mmCIF file of C-alpha atoms and ligand atoms in Angstrom:
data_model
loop_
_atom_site.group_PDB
_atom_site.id
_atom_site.type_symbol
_atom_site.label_atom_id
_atom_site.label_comp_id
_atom_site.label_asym_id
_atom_site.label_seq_id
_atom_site.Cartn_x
_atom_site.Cartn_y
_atom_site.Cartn_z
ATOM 1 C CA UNK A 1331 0.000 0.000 0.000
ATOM 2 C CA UNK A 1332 1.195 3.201 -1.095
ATOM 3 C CA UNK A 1333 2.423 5.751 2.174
ATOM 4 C CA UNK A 1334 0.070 8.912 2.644
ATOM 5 C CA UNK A 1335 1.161 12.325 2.489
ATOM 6 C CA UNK A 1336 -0.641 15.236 3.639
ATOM 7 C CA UNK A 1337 -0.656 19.054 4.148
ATOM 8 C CA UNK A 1338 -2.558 22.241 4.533
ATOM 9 C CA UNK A 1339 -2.678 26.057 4.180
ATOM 10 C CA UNK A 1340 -4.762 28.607 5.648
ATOM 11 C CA UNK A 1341 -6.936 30.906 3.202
ATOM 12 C CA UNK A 1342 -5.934 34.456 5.149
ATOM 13 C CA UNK A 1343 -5.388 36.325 2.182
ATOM 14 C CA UNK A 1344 -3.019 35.621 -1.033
ATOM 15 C CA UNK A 1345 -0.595 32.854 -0.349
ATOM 16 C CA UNK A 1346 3.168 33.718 -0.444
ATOM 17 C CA UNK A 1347 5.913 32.650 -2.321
ATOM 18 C CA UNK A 1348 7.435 31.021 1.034
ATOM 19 C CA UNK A 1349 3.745 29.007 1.018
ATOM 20 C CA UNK A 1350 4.443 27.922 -2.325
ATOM 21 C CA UNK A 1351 7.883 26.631 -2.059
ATOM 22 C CA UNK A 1352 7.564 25.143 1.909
ATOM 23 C CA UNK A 1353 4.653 23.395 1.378
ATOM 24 C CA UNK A 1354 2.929 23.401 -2.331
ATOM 25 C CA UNK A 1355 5.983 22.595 -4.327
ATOM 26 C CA UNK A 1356 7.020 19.658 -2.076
ATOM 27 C CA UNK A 1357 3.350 18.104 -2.807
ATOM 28 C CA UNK A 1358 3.771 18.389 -6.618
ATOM 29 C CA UNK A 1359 6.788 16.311 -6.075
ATOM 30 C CA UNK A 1360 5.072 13.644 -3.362
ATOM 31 C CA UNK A 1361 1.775 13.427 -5.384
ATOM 32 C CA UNK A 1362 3.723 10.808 -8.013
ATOM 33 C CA UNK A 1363 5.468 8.693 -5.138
ATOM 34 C CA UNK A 1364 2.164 8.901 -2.450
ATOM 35 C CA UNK A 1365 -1.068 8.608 -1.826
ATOM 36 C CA UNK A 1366 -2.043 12.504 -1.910
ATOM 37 C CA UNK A 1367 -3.931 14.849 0.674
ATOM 38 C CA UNK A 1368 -3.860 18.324 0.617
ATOM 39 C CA UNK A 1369 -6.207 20.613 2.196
ATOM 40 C CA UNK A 1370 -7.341 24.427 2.838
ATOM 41 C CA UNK A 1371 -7.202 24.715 6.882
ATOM 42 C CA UNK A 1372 -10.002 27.372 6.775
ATOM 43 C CA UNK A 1373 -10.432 26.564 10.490
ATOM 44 C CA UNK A 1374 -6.930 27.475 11.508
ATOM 45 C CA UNK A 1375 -8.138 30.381 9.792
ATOM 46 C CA UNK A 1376 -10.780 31.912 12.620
ATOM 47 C CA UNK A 1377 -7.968 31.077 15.141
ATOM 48 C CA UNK A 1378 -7.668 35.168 14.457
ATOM 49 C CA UNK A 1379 -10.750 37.365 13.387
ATOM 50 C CA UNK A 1380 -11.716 37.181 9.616
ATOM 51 C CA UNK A 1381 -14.305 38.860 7.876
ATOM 52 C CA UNK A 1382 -16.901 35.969 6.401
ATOM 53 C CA UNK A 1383 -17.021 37.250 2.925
ATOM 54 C CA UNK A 1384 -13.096 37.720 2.424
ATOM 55 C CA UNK A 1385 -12.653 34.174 3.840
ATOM 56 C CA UNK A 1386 -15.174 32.468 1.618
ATOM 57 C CA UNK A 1387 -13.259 34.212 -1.289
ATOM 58 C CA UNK A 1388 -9.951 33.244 -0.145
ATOM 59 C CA UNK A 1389 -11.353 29.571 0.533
ATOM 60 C CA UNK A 1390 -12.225 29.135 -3.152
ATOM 61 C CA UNK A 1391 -9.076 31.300 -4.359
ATOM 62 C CA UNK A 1392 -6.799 29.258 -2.814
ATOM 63 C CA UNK A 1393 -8.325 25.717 -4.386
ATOM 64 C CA UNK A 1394 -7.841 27.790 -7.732
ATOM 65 C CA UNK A 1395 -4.787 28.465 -6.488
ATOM 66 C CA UNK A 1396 -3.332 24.504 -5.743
ATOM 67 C CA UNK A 1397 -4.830 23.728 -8.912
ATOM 68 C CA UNK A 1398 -3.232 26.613 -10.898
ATOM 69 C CA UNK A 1399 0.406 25.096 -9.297
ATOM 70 C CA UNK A 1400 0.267 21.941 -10.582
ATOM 71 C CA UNK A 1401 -1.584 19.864 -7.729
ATOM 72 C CA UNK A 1402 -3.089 17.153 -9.958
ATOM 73 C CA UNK A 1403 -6.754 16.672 -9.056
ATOM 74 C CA UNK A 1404 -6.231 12.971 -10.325
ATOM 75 C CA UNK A 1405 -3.635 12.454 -8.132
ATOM 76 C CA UNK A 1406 -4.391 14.216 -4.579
ATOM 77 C CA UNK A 1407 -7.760 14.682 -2.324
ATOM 78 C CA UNK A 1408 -8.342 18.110 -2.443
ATOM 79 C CA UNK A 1409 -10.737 19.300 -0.253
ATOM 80 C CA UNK A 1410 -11.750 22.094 2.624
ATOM 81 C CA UNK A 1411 -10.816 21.505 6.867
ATOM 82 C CA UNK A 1412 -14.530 22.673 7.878
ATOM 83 C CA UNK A 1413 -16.577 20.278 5.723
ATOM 84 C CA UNK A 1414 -15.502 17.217 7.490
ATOM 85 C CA UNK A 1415 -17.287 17.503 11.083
ATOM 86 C CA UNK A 1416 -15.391 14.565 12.423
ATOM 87 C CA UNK A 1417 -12.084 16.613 12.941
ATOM 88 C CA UNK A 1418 -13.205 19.079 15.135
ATOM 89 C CA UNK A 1419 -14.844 16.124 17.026
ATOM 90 C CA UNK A 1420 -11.603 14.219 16.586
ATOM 91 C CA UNK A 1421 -9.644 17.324 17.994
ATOM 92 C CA UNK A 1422 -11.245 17.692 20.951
ATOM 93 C CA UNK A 1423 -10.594 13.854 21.868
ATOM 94 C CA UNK A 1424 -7.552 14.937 21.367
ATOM 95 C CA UNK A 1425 -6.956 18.495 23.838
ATOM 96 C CA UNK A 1426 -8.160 15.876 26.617
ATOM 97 C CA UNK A 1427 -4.601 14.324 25.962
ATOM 98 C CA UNK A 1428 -2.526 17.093 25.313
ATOM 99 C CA UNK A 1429 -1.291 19.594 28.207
ATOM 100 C CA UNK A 1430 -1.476 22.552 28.701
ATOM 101 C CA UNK A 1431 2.698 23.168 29.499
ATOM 102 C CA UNK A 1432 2.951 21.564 26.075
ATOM 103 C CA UNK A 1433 0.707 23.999 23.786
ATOM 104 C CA UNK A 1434 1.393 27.015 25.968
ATOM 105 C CA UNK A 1435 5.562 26.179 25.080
ATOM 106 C CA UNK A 1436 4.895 26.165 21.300
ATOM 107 C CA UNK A 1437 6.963 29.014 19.552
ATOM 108 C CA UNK A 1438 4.102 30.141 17.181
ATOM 109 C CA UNK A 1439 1.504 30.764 20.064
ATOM 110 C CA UNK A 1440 4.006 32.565 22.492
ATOM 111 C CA UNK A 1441 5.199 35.100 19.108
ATOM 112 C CA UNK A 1442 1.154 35.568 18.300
ATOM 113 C CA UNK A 1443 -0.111 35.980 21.646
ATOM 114 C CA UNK A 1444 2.830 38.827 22.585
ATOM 115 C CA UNK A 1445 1.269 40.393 19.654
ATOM 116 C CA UNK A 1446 -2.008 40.450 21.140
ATOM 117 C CA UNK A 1447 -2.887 40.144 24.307
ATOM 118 C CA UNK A 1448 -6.391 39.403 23.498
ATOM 119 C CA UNK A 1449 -5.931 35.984 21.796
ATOM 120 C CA UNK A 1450 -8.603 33.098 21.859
ATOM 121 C CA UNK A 1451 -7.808 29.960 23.327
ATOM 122 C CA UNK A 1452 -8.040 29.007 19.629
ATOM 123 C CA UNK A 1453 -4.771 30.273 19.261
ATOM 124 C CA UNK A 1454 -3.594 28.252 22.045
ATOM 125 C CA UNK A 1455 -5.578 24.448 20.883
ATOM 126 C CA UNK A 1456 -4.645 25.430 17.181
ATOM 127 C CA UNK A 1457 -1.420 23.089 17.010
ATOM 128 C CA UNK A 1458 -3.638 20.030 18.256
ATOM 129 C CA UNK A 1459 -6.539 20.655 15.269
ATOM 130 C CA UNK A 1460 -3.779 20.475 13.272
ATOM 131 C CA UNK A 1461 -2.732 17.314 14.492
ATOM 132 C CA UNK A 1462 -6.274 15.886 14.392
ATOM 133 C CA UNK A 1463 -6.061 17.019 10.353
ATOM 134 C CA UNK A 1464 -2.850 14.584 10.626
ATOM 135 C CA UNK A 1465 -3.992 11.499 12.651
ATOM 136 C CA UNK A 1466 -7.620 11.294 11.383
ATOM 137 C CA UNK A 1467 -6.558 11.051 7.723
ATOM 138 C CA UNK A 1468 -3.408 8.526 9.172
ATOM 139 C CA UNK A 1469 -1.213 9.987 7.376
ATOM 140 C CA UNK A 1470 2.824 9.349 7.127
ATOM 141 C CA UNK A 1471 3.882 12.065 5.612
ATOM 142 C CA UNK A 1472 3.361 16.256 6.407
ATOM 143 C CA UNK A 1473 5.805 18.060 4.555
ATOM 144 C CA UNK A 1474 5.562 21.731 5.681
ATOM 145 C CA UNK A 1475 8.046 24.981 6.428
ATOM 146 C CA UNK A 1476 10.272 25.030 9.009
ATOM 147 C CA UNK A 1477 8.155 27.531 11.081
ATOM 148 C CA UNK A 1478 5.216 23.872 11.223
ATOM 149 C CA UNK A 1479 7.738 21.651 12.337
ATOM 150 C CA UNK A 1480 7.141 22.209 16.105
ATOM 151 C CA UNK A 1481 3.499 21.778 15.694
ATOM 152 C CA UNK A 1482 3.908 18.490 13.492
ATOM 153 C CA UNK A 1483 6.105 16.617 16.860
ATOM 154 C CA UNK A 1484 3.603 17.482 19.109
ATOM 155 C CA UNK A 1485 1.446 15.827 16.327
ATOM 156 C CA UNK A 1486 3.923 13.092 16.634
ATOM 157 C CA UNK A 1487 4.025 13.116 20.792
ATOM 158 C CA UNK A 1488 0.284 12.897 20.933
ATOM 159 C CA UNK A 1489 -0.097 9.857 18.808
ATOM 160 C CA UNK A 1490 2.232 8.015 20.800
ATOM 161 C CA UNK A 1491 0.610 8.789 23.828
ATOM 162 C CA UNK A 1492 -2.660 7.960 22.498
ATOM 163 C CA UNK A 1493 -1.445 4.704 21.244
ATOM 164 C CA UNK A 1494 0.187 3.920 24.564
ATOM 165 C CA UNK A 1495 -2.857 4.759 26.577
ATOM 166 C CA UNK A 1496 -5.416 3.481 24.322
ATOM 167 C CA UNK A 1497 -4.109 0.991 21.864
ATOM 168 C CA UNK A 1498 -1.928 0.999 18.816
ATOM 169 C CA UNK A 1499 -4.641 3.388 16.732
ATOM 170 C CA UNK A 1500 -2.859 6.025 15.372
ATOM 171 C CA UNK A 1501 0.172 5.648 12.600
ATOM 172 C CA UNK A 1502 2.937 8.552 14.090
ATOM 173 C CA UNK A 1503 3.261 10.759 11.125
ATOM 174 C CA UNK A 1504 6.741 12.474 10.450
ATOM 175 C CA UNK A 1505 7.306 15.532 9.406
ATOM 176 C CA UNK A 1506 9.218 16.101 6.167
ATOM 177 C CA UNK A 1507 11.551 18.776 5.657
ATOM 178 C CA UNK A 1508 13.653 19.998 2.552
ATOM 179 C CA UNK A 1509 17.243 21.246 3.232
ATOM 180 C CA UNK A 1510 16.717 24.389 0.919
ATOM 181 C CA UNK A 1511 13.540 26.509 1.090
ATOM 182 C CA UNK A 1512 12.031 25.780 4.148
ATOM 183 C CA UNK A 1513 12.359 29.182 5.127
ATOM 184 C CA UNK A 1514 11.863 31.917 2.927
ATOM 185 C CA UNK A 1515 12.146 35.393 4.142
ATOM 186 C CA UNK A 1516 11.408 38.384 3.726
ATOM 187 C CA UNK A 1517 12.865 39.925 0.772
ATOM 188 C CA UNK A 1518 13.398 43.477 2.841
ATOM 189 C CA UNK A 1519 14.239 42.061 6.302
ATOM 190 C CA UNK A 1520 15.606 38.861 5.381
ATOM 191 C CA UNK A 1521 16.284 37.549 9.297
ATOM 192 C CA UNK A 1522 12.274 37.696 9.126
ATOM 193 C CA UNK A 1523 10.205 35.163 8.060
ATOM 194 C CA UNK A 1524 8.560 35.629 4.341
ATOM 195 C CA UNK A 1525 5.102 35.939 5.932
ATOM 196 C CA UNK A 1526 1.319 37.078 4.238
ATOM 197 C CA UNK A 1527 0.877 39.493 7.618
ATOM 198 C CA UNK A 1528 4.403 41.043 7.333
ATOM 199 C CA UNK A 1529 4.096 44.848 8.287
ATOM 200 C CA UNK A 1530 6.069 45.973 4.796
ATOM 201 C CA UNK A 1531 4.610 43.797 1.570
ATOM 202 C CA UNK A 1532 7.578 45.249 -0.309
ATOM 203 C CA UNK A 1533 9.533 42.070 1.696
ATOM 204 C CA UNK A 1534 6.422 39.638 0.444
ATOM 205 C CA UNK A 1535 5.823 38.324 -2.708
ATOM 206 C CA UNK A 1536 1.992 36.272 -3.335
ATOM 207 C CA UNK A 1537 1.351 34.294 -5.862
ATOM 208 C CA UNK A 1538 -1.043 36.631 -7.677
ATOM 209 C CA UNK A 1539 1.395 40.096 -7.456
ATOM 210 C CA UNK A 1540 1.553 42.249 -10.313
ATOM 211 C CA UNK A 1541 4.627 41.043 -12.678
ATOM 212 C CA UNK A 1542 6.083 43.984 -12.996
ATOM 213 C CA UNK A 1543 5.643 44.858 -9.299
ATOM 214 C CA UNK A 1544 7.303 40.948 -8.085
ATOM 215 C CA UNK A 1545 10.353 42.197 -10.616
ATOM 216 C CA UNK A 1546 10.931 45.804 -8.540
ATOM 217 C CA UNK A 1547 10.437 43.645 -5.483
ATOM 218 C CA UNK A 1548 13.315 41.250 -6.275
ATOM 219 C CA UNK A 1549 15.490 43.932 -8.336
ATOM 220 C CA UNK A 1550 15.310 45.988 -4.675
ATOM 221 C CA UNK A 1551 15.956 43.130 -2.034
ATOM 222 C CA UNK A 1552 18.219 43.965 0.498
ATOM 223 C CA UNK A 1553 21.657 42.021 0.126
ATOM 224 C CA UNK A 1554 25.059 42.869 1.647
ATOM 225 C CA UNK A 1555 28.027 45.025 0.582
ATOM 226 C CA UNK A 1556 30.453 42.119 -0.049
ATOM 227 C CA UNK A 1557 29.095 41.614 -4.025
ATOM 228 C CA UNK A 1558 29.769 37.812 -3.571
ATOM 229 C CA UNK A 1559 26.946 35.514 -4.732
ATOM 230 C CA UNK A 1560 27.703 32.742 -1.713
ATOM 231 C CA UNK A 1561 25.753 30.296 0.626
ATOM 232 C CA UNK A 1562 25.803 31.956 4.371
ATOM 233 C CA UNK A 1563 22.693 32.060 6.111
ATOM 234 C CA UNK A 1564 24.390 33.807 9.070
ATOM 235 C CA UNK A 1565 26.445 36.414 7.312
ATOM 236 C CA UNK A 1566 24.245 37.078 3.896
ATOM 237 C CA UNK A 1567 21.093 36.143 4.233
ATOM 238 C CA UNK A 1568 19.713 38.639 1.589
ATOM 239 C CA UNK A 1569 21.438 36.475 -0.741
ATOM 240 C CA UNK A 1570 21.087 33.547 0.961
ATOM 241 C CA UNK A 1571 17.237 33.881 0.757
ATOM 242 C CA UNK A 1572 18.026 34.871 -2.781
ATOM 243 C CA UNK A 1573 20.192 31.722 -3.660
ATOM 244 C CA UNK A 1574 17.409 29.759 -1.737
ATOM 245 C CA UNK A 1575 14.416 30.812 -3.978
ATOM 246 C CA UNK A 1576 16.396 30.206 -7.394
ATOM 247 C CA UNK A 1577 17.545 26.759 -5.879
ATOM 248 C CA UNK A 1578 13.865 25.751 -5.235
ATOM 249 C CA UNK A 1579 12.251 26.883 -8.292
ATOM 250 C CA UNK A 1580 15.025 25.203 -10.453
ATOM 251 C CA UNK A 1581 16.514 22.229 -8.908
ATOM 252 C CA UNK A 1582 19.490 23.297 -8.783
ATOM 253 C CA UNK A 1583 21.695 22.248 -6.073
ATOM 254 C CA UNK A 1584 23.306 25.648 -4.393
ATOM 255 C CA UNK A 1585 26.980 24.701 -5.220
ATOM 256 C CA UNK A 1586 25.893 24.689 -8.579
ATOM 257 C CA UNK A 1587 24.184 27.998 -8.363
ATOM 258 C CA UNK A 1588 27.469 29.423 -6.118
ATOM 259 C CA UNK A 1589 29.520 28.698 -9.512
ATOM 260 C CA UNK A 1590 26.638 29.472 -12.605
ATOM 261 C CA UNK A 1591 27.159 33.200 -10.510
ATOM 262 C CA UNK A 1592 30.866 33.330 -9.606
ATOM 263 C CA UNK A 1593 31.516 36.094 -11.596
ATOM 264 C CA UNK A 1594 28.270 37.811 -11.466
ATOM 265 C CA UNK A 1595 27.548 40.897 -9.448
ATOM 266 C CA UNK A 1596 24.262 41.158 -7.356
ATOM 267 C CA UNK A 1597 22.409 43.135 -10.073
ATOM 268 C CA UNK A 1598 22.907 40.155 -12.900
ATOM 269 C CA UNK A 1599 21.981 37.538 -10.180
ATOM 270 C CA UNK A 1600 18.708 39.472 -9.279
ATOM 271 C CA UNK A 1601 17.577 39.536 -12.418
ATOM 272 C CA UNK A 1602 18.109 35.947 -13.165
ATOM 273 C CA UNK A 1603 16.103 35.507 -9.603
ATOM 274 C CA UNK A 1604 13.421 37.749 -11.228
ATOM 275 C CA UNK A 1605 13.312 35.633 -14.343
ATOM 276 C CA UNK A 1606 12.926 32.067 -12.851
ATOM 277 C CA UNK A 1607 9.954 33.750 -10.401
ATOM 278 C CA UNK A 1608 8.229 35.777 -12.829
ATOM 279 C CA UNK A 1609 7.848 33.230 -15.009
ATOM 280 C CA UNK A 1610 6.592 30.492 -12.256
ATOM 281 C CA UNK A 1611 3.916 32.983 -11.571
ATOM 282 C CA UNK A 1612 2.678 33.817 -14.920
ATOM 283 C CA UNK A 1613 2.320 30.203 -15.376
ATOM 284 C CA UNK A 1614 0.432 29.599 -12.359
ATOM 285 C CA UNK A 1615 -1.738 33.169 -12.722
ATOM 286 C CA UNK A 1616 -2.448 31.970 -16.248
ATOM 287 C CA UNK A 1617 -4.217 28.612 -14.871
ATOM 288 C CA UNK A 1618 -5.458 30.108 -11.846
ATOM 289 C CA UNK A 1619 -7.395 32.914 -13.842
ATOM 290 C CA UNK A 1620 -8.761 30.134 -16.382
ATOM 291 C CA UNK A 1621 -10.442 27.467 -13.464
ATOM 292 C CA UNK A 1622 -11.049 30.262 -11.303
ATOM 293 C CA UNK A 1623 -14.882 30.828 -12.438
ATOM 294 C CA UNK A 1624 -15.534 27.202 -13.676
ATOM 295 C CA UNK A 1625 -17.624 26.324 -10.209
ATOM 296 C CA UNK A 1626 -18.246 22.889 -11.582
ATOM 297 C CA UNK A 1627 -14.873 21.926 -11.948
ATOM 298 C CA UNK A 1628 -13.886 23.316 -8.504
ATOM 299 C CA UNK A 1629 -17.281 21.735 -6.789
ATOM 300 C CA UNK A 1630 -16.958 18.228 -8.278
ATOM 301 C CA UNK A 1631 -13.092 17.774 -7.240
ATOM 302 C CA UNK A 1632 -14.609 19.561 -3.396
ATOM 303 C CA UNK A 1633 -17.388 16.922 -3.503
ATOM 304 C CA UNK A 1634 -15.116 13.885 -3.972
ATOM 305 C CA UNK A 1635 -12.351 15.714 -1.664
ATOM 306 C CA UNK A 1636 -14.888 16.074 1.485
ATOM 307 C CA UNK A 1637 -16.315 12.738 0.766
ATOM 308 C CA UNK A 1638 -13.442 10.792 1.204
ATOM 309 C CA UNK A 1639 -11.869 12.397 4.004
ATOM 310 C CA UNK A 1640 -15.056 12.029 5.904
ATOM 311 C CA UNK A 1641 -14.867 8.080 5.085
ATOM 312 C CA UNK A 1642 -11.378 8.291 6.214
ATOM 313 C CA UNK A 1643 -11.817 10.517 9.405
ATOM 314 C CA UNK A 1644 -15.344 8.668 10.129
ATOM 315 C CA UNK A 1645 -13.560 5.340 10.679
ATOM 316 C CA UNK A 1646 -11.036 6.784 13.328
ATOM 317 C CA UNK A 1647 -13.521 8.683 15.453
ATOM 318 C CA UNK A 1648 -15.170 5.141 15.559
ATOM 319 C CA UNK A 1649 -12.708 3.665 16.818
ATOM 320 C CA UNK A 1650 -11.795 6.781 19.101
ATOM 321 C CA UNK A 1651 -15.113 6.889 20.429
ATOM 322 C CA UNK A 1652 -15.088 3.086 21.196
ATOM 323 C CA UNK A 1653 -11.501 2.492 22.962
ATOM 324 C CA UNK A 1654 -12.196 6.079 25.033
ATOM 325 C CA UNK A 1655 -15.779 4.837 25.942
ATOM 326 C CA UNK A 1656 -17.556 7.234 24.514
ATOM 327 C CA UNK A 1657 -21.370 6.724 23.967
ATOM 328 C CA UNK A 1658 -23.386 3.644 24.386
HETATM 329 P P1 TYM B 2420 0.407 28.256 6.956
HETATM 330 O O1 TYM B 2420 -0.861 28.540 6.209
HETATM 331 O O2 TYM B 2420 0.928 29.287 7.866
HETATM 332 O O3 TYM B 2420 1.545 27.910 5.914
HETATM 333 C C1 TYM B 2420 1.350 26.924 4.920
HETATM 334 C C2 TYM B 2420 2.648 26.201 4.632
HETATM 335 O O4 TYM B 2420 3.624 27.113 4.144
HETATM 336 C C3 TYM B 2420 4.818 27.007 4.919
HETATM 337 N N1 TYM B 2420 5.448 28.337 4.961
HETATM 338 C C4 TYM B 2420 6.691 28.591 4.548
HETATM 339 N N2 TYM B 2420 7.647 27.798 4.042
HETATM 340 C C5 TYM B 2420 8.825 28.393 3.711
HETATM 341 N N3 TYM B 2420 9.072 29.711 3.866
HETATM 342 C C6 TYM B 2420 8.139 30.537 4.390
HETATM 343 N N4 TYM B 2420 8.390 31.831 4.521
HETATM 344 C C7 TYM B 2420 6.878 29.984 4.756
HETATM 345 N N5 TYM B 2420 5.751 30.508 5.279
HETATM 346 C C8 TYM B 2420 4.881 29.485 5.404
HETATM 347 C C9 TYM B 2420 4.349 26.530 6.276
HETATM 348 O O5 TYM B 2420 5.385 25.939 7.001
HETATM 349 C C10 TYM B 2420 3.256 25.554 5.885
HETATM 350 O O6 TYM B 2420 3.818 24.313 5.529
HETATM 351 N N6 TYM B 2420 -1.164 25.244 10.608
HETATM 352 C C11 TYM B 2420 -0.720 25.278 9.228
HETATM 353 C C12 TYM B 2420 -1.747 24.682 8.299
HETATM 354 C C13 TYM B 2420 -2.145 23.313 8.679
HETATM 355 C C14 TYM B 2420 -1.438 22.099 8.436
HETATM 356 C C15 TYM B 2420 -2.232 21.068 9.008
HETATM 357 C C16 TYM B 2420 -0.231 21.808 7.810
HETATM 358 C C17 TYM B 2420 -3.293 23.000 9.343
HETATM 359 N N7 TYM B 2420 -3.334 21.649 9.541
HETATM 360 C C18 TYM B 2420 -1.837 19.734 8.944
HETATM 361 C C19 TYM B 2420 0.162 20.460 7.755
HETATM 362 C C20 TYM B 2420 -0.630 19.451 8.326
HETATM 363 C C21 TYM B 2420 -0.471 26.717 8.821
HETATM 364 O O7 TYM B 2420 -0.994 27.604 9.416
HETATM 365 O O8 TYM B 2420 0.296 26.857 7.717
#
């Protein structure tokens, strides 16, 4: 039987290019070797306020927007977090074996709630939803940024304690990383994280920017004063983030990349940055802007998405519900 693979994305607004190449890219890459599930984590979404109509735009946008990247519909269950009612069920089962001392420790929340001291205790249970997305569709595989990882052990910690408490029900995913691009930052302040609510969008780029405006964005990235196109995180990571983005929408390996540039200057290399991103884009705006108003299309692959994750999901919050003693 073939391993499952699985991942989602929240619908708050245009994703980024960091979205893309964390999480999207490695799925059109997985979706030949595994069995595919990718999904749009509207529910993560209301962790923070929305307003209802933008989030039922950005819901449908961002299924467009899988589509338009090169998610095959044939190949992966595509479908939306709220539709299946047996996750939220499944999540709660869940936050009655997780702690308190464990969520309250997770990087994400402490950053978010500093922000605002006003949070929900959404914001706080959000990392175990997400791992009742994980456990409830058993899957083996979550390939996300670096910034999930933390939220995809606990994902990981709570399985095994289920399955030690309970019985062997859950399979204990792992998270799957890539050694380039799980990180992108901000093009502007690249120690930051490349992130849809950065302050400055001159840093961001989404997926459905202006052209022209992703080209001034990459032509005017901050870099260093050193004018050498190398690998260093620590000391150049203007370039780094640079060297990063080119290596993921290429293949390229970044010693390859560290000698195609040796004797480039910063301006050349942006350009060629510029090139290899503008054109991803127009190829996935193109697409996007075709399916975008073909409902059908978009409703039938929904209807068979929701469908079988609730016959996946259902059969796990049977047996939850039995080996807890739930019910009659
Ligand atoms: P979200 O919507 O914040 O981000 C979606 C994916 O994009 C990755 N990512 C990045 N990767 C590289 N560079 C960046 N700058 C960058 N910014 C974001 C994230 O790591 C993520 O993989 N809670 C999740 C959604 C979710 C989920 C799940 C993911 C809900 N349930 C189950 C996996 C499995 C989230 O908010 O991702």
């Amino acid at each position: 039987m073939k391993k499952r693979v699985l991942t989602g994305l929240q619908p708050t607004g245009v994703i980024t290019l960091g979205n893309y190449i964390g999480s999207i890219k490695q799925m059109i890459e997985y979706q030949n070797i595994y069995e595919s599930f990718i999904f749009v984590a509207d529910l993560h979404a209301i962790t923070v306020n929305q307003d209802s109509i933008e989030l039922r735009k950005n819901i449908k946008s961002l299924i467009a927007l899988y589509i338009a990247c090169g998610i095959d519909p044939e190949k992966n269950t595509i479908y939306i977090q709220s539709e299946n009612p047996y996750v939220t069920a499944i999540s709660w089962m869940l936050e009655c074996n997780t702690y308190y001392g464990e969520l309250s420790r997770m990087t994400q929340f402490k950053d978010k709630s500093k922000k605002n001291a006003n949070f929900t205790s959404g914001l706080l249970t959000y990392p175990v939803l997400m791992a009742a997305d994980i456990i409830s569709m058993n899957a083996d595989y979550v390939p996300v940024g670096i910034d999930q990882k933390q939220h995809v052990e606990l994902a990981r910690d709570i399985a095994i304690r289920f399955n030690k408490k309970y019985k062997e029900l859950f399979i204990v995913p792992e998270v799957i990383i890539k050694t380039t691009g799980t990180k992108i930052t901000d093009l502007q302040t690249p120690d930051k994280k490349m992130s849809k609510s950065n302050e400055n969008q001159k840093g961001v780029i989404r997926l459905l920017d202006d052209l022209n405006v992703v080209r001034k964005k990459i032509m005017s990235a901050t870099t260093d004063s050193e004018m050498k196109i190398i690998y260093d995180p620590v000391n150049k990571p203007g370039i780094s983030n640079l060297i990063n983005i080119y290596s993921s929408l290429t293949n390229k390996s970044i010693e390859d990349i560290e000698k195609e540039f040796i004797d480039s200057n910063y301006g050349n290399f942006k350009t060629k940055v510029a090139d290899v991103v503008v054109d991803t884009l127009s190829n996935i705006q193109k697409r996007y802007n075709e399916i975008l108003n073909d409902d059908e299309y978009l409703d039938r692959i929904l209807d068979k998405g929701r469908d079988k994750n609730i016959e996946i999901s259902k059969k796990i919050y049977d047996k939850m519900i039995d080996c807890i003693g739930l019910g009659r």
